[in-house]
XYZ file of C-alpha atoms in Angstrom:
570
model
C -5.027 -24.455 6.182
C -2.623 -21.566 6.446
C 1.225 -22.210 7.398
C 4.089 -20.079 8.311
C 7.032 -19.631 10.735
C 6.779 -18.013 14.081
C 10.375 -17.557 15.329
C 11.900 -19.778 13.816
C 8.950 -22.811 14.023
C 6.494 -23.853 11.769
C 2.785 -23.143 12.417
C -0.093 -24.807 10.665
C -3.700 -23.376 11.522
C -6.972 -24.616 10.306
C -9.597 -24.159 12.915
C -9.318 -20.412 13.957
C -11.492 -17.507 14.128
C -10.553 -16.059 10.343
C -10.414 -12.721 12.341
C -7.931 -13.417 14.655
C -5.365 -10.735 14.632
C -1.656 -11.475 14.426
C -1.297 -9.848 18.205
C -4.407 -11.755 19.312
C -2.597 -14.437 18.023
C 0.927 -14.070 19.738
C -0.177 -13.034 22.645
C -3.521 -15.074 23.730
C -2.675 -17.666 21.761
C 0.896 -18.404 21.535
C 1.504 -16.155 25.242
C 4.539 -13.797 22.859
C 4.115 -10.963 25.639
C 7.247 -9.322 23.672
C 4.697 -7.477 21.149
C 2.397 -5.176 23.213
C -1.026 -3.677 22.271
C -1.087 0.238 22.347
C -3.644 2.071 20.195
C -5.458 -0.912 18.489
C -5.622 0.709 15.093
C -2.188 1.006 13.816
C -0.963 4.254 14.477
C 1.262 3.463 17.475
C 3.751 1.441 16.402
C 3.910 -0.522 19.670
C 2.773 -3.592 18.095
C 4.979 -3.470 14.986
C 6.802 -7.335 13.960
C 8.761 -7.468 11.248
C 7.706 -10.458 8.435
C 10.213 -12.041 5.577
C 9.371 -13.083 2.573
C 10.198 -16.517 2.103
C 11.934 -17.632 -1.008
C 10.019 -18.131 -4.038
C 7.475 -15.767 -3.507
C 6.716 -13.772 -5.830
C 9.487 -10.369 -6.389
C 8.822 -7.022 -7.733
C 10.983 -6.344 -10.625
C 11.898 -3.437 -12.563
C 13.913 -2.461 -15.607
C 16.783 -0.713 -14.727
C 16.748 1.556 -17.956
C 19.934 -0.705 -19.355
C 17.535 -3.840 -20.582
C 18.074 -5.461 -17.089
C 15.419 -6.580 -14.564
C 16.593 -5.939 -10.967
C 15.113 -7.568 -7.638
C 12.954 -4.147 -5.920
C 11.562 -6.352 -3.083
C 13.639 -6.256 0.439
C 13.122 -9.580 2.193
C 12.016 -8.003 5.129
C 9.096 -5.635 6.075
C 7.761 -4.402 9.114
C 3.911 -4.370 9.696
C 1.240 -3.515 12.757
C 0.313 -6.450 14.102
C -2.632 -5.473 15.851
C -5.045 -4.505 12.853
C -3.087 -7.575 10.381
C -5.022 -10.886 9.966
C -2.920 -13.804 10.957
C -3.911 -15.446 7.826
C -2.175 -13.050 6.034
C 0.925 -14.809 7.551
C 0.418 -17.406 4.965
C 3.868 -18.133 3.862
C 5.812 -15.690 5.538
C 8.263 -15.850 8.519
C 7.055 -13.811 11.252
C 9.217 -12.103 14.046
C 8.856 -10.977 17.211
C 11.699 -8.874 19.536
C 12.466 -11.977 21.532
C 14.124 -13.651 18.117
C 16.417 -11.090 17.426
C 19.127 -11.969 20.254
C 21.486 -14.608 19.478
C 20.299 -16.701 23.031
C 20.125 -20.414 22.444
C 20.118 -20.574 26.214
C 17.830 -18.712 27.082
C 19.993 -16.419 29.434
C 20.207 -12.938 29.126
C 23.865 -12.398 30.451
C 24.712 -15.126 27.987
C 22.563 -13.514 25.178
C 24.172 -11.431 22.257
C 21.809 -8.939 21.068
C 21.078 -7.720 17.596
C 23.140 -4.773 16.754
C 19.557 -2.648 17.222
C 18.874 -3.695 20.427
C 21.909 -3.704 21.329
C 22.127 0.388 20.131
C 19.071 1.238 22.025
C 20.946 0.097 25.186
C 23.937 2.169 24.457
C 22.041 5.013 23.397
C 19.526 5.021 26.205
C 16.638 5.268 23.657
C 14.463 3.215 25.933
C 12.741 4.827 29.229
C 9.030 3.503 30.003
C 9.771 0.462 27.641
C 6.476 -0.110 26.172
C 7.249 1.409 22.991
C 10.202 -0.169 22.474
C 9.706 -3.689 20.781
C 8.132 -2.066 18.127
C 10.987 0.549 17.931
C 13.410 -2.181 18.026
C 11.108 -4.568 15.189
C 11.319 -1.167 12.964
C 15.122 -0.316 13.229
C 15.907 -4.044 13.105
C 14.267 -4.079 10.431
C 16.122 -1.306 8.410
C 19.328 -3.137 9.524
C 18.801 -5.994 7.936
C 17.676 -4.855 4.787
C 20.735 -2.686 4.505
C 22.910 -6.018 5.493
C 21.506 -8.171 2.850
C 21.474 -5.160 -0.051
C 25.400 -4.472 1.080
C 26.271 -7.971 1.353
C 25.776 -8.728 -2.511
C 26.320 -5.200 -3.505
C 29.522 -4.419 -1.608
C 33.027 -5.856 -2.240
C 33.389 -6.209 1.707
C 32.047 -5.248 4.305
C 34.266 -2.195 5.052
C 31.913 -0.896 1.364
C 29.098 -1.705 3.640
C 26.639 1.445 3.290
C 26.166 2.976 6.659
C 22.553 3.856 7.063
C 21.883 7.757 6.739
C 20.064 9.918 9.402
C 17.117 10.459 6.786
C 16.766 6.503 6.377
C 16.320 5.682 10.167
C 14.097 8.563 10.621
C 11.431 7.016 7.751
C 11.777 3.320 9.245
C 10.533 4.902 12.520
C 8.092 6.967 11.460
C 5.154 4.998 11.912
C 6.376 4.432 15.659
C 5.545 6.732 18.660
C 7.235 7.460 21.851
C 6.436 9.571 24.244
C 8.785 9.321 27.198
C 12.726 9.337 25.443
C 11.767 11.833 22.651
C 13.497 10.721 19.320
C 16.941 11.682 19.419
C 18.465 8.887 21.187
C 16.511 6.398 19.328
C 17.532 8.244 16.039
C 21.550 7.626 17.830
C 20.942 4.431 17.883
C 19.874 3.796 14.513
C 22.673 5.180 13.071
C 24.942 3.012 15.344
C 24.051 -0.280 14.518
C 25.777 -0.507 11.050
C 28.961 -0.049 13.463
C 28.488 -2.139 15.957
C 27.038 -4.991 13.052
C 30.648 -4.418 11.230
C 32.565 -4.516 14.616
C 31.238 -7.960 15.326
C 31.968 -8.931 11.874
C 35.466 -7.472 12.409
C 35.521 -10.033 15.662
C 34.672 -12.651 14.077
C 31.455 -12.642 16.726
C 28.494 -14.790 16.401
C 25.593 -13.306 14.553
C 22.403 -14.495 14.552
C 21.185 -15.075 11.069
C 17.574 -14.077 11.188
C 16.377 -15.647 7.247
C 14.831 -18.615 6.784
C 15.631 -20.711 3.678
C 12.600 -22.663 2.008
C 13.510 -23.148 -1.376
C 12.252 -26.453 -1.085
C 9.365 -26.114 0.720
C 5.796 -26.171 -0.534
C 4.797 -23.353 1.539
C 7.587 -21.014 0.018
C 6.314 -21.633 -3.409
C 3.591 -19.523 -4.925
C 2.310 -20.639 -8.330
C 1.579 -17.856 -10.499
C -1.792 -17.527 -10.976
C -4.003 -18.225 -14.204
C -6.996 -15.406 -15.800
C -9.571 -17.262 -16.809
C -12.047 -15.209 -19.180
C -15.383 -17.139 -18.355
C -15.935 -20.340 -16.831
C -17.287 -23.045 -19.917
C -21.289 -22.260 -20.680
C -21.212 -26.435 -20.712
C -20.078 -26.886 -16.903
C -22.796 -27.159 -14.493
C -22.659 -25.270 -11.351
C -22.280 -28.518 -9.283
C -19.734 -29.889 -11.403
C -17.542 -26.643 -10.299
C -14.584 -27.684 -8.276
C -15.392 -27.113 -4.650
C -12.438 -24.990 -3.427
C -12.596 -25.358 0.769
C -11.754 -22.645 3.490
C -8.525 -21.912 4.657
C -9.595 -21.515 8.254
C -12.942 -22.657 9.519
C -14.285 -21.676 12.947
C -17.882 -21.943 14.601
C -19.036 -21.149 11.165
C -17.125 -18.709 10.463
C -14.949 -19.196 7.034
C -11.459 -17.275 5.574
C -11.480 -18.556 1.702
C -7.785 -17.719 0.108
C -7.729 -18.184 -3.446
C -4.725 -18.703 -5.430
C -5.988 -17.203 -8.740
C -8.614 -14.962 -10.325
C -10.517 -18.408 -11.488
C -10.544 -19.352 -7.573
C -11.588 -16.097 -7.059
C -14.305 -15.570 -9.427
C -16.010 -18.695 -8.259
C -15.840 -17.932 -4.058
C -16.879 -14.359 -4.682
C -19.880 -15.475 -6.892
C -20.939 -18.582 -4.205
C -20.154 -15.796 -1.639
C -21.612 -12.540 -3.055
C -21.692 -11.198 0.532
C -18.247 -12.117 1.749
C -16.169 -9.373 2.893
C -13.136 -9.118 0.854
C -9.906 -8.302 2.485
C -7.031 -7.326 0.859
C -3.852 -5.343 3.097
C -7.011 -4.548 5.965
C -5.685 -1.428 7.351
C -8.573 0.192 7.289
C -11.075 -3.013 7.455
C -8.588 -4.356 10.411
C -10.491 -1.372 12.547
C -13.651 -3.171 12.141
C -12.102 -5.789 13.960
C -10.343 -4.328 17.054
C -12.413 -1.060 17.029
C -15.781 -2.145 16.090
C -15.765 -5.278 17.414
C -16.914 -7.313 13.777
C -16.991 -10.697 14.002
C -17.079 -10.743 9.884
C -19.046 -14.497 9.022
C -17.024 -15.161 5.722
C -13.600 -13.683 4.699
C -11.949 -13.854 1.522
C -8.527 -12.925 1.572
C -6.599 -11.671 -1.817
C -3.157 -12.239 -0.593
C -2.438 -15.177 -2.411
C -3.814 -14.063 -5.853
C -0.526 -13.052 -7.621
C -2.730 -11.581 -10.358
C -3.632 -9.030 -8.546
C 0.163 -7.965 -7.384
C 1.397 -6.965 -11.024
C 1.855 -4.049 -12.767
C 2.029 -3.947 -17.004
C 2.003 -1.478 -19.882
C -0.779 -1.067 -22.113
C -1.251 0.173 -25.189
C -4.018 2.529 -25.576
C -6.707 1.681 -27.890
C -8.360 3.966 -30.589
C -11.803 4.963 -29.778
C -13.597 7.709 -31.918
C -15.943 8.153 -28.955
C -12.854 9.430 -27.002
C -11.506 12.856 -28.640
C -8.272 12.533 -26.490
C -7.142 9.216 -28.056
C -7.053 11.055 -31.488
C -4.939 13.820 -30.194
C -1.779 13.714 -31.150
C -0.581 14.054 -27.636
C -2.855 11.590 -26.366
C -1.278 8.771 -24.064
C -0.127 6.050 -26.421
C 0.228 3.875 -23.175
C -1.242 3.466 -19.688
C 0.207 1.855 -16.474
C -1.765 -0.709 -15.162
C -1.324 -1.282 -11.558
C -3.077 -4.344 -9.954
C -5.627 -3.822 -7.176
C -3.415 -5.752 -4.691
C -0.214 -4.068 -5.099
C 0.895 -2.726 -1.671
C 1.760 1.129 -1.682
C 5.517 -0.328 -1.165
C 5.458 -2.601 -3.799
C 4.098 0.345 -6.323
C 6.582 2.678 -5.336
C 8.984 1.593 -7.039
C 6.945 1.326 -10.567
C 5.694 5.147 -9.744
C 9.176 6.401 -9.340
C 10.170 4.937 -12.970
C 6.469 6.295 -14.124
C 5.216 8.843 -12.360
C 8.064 10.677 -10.154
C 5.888 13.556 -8.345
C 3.309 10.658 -7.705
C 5.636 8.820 -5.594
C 7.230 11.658 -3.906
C 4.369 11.787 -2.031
C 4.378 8.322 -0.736
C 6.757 9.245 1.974
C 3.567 11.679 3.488
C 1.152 8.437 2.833
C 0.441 6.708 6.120
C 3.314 4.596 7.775
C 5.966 2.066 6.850
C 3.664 -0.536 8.060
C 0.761 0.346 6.625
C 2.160 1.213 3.181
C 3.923 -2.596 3.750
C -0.110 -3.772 4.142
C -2.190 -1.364 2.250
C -3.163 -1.390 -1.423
C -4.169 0.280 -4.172
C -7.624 -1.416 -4.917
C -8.266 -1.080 -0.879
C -7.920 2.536 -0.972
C -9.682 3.277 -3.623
C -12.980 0.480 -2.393
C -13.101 2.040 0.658
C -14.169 5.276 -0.953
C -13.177 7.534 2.173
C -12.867 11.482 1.503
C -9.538 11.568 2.930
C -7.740 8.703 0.997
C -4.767 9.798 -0.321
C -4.493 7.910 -3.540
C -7.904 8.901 -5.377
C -7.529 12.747 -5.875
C -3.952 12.129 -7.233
C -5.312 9.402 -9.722
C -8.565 11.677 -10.851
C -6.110 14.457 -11.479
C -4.340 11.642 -13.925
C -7.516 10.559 -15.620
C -7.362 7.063 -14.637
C -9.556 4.520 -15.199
C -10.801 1.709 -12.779
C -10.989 -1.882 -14.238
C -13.961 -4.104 -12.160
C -15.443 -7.458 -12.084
C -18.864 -8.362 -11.365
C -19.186 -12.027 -10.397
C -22.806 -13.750 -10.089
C -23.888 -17.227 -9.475
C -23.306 -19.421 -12.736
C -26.805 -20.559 -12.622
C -27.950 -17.372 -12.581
C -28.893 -14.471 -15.316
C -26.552 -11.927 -15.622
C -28.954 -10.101 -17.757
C -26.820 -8.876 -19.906
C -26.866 -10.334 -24.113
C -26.972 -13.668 -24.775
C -23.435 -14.207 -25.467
C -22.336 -13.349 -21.643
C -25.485 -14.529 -19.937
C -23.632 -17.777 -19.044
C -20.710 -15.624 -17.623
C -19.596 -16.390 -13.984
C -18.129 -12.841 -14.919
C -18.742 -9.473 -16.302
C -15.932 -7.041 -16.294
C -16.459 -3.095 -16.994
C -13.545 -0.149 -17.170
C -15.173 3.066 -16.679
C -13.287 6.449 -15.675
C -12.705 6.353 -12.094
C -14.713 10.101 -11.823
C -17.536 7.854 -12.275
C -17.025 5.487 -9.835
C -17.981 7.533 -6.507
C -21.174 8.008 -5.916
C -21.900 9.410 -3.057
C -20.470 9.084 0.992
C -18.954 5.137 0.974
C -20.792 4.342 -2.089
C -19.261 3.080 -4.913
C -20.360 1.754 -8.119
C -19.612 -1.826 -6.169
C -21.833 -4.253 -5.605
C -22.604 -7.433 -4.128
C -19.887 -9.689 -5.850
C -17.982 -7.278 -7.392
C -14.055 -6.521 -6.566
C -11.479 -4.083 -8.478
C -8.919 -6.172 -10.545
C -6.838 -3.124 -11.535
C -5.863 0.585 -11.736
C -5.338 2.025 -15.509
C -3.011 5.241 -15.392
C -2.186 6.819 -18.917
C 0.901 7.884 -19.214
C 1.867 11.337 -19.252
C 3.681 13.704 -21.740
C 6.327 16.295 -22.012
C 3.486 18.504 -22.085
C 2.239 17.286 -18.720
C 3.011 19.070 -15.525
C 1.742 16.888 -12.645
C 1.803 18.959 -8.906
C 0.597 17.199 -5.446
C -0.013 19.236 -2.291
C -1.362 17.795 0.990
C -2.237 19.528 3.924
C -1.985 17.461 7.655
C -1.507 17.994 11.050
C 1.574 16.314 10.879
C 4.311 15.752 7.679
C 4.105 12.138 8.277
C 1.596 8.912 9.092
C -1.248 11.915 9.215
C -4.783 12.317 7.763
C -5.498 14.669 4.967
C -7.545 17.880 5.912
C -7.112 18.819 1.921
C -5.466 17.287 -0.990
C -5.188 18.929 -4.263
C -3.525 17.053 -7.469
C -3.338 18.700 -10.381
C -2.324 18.047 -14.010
C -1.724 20.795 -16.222
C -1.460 20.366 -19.853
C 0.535 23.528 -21.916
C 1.056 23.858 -25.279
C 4.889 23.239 -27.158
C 5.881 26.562 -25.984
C 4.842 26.310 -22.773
C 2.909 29.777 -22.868
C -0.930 28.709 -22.859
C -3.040 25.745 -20.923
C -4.363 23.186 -23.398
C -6.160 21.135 -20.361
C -6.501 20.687 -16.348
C -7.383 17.994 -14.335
C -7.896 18.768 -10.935
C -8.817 15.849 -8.054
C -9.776 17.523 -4.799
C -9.760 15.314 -1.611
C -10.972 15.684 1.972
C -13.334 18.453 0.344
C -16.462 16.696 0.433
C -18.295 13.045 0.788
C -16.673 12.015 -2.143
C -13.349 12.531 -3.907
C -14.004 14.859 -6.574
C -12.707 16.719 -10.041
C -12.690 20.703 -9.569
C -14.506 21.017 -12.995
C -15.492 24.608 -13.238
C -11.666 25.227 -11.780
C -10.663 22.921 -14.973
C -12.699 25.036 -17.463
C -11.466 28.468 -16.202
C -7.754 27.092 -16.259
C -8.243 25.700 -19.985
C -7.189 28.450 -23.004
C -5.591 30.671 -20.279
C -1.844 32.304 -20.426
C 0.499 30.037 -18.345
C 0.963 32.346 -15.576
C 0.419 32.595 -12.145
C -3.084 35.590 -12.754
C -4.768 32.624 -14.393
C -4.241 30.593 -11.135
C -5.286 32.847 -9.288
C -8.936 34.101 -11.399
C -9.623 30.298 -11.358
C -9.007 29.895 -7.886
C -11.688 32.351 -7.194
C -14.649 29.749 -8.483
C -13.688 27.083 -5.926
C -16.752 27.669 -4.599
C -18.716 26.329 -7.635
C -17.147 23.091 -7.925
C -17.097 22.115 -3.817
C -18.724 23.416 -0.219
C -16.272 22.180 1.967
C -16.872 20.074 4.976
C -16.105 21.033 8.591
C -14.593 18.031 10.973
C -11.833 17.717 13.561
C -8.894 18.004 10.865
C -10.182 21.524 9.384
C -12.634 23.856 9.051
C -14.831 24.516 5.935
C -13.344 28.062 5.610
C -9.846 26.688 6.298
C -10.680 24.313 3.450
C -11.439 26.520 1.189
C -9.317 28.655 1.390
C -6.142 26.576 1.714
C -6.586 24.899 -1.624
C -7.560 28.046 -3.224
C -3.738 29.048 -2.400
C -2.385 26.020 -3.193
C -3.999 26.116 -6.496
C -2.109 29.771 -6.910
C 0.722 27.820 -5.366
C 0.761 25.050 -8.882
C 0.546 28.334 -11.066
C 3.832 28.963 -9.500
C 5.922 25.907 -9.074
C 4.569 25.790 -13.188
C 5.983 29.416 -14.129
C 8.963 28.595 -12.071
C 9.051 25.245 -14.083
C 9.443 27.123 -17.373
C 11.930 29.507 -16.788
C 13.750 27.028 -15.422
C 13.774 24.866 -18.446
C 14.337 27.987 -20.829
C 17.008 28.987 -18.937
């Protein structure tokens, strides 16, 4: 069974088609015409409901850098619904543009709308109209998470912040309008702080839009237990049956609550598809018309949501670990942390990495889409892969097989529901959407070493568009110089939307490594391009354009490094 809150009232599903979509769902099923269908695949924005997070849930913390945790999480979040599994509703509160307007009545002379709706009226920012619900769900949105972050931050609400012109633009940037134009909808994001604090000033009614479950079953998540094997003495029968969440003409969602419930649907379901945020699997659905026969969902394994620190073993098989700039620790980011929810961990970690978030896909989809997803789905133009090669990370996955069956590996592990590998993530593509996943297997978790003082980490993308655009070219690169900065120890360069596959520029690497820290080596290294890649020709790019474009924007890393230097010697 799945539960959550639809406006307000609770919803409990069992028999369902597990790939119902949340818009199939509100509007053939529930007939909630507010949300409309535009592209299908989560680039429009005109389907876009905004979701809270109901108490107890899990929250993304973070050390402030003064011993204290702090909250990171927002309580609300935006997503598309028309590519979003309504299973992945499970315990959430989900909102359509009808809910926002204080109207107990159901009148709309009598109704008080929410200080973005109530904007877009002033400001005119609506003209067709079919856009704007999912304008409205985005700015709303923004609103409220300002609201809640002032109201225990600020002394009153006079202190509230008032949202800034850059902050409105992001929370609409995954929305599309092609009638109004953006300026008046911009206006009337930056009026609703006022027109929230004038009603405040009033004394008017607001509607308060958050749901309190602290009590409620569905609100609480357990955290979730790794088991290392399941005990050689247990039978396979005498494993604990764990049932479908939704059922359906024989169709079957599984959502397990912890890597052991995992581990033992994936291995009596080798051939499930496994779904994590689905922003790319949700096209199979509404594009490709899949009717996928068993889903299992990763939303509820907490496991998979966490990030750590680890320290970095000594292996005398791996030269780098005994150098004395070698990463003494790596970030490990779970396969089912959101791009929002690691954000926040790459801005404490990794600081150029996360600058390029904001050029990553939408608010909703960074709300939906995950690490482990991005890097499974093994496309050329994912964002996320060429940046991590350029790092040296490593990918952490799990192999799960039958527990009757021979793993074949020793003895020792043959009685394994389990095997688990970590292997550099260079050698994980293999060739055009083929990984070294198989049947069974899923990603548990992303290992990132840490970088050094020595480490100079520079990101360029190239797109049609600065935001919620596909790569034609991504180059990442991590140059490593030596204490005075004049000569390149070591290069790691990830290339993406090159080729089948995301790749490491190795001959690049080589002619980088032993060369003066300037700007000529750059640009002699550049010139072998050709060696490590033949670009592909598609819609986006051609192969000349390609090639050439990174070549430059390899010239373009010698320079931001020079420039780097003289401005810390200055």
């Amino acid at each position: 069974m799945i539960s959550f809150y639809l406006n307000g009232k609770r919803h409990e599903l069992t028999q369902l088609n597990p790939n119902t979509t949340v818009l199939e769902y509100l509007r053939l099923h529930e007939g909630q015409t507010d949300t409309k269908e535009g592209c299908g695949s989560g680039d429009c924005g005109a389907c876009t409901v905004m979701v809270q997070r109901l108490p107890n849930a899990s929250q993304q913390v973070l050390n402030d850098g003064n011993g204290d945790e702090k909250n990171v999480t927002p309580p609300f979040y935006t997503i598309n619904s028309c590519i979003t599994l309504v299973s992945l509703m499970d315990g959430h509160h989900l909102m359509t543009a009808s809910y926002l307007a204080d109207n107990p009545e159901h009148h709309p002379e009598r109704a008080l709308l929410h200080p973005a709706q109530q904007a877009m009226v002033e400001c005119h920012g609506s003209q067709c109209g079919f856009c704007t619900p999912g304008f409205v769900m985005s700015l709303a949105c923004v609103y409220e998470n300002n609201r809640t972050q002032t109201s225990q931050e600020a002394a009153s609400q006079s202190d509230a912040k008032q949202l800034s012109y850059d902050e409105v633009v992001a929370s609409i940037s995954g929305n599309l309008c092609r009638c109004t134009g953006y300026r008046p909808i911009i206006e009337a994001g930056l009026l609703m702080s006022d027109i929230g604090q004038q009603r405040d000033e009033d004394q008017s009614a607001v509607k308060d839009l958050t749901i309190s479950l602290a009590t409620d079953a569905m609100g609480s998540i357990k955290g979730s237990a790794v088991s290392k094997h399941v005990p050689a003495e247990l039978k396979n029968e005498d494993l604990k049956a764990i049932a479908p969440a939704l059922n359906d003409a024989g169709r079957q969602l599984y959502m397990p609550k912890s890597l052991d419930e995992l581990n033992q649907v994936l291995a009596a379901n080798p051939k499930a598809t496994i779904w994590a945020g689905g922003t790319d699997l949700g096209l199979s659905v509404t594009q490709h018309l899949v009717d996928h026969e068993v889903i299992i969902q990763l939303s509820g394994v907490e496991a998979l949501k966490s990030w750590s620190l680890l320290d970095a073993k000594p292996d005398s098989s791996n030269k780098d670990l005994n150098n004395e700039q070698a990463p003494s620790q790596s970030l490990v980011l779970g396969a089912g942390m959101s791009y929002q929810q690691m954000l926040p961990v790459l801005e404490q970690y990794f600081p150029s990495f996360a600058q390029v978030f904001e050029r990553i896909a939408s608010p909703q989809i960074r709300n939906m889409g995950t690490i482990g997803g991005n890097i499974a789905n093994a496309s050329p133009i994912g964002d996320l892969p060429p940046i991590l090669l350029a790092l040296d990370a490593s990918i952490h996955l799990r192999h799960c097989a039958s527990h009757f069956e021979k793993s074949g590996n020793d003895s020792d592990n043959s009685d394994a529901i389990y095997t688990d590998e970590i292997i550099p993530l260079s050698e994980f593509f293999l060739d055009y959407k083929k990984t070294k996943l198989q049947a069974g297997s899923y990603v548990v978790a992303i290992h990132i070493p840490l970088m050094h003082d020595n480490q100079r980490l520079f990101i360029h993308k190239i797109s049609k568009r600065y935001e919620d655009d596909i790569s034609a070219c991504l180059l990442a690169a991590r140059i490593d110089v030596s204490a005075d900065g004049m000569t390149i120890e070591n290069a790691k360069l990830g290339l993406g939307g090159m080729a089948a596959i995301p790749l490491l520029a190795t001959t690049c690497q080589q002619a980088l490594i032993g060369q003066a820290a300037e700007v000529a080596s750059f640009e002699q290294a550049a010139q072998v391009l050709s060696a490590d890649v033949t670009p592909m020709t598609d819609v986006r790019a051609s192969r000349e354009y390609r090639s050439h474009v990174v070549q430059r924007l390899l010239v373009k890393c010698g320079k931001q490094l020079v420039a780097g230097r003289q401005t810390e010697t200055a």
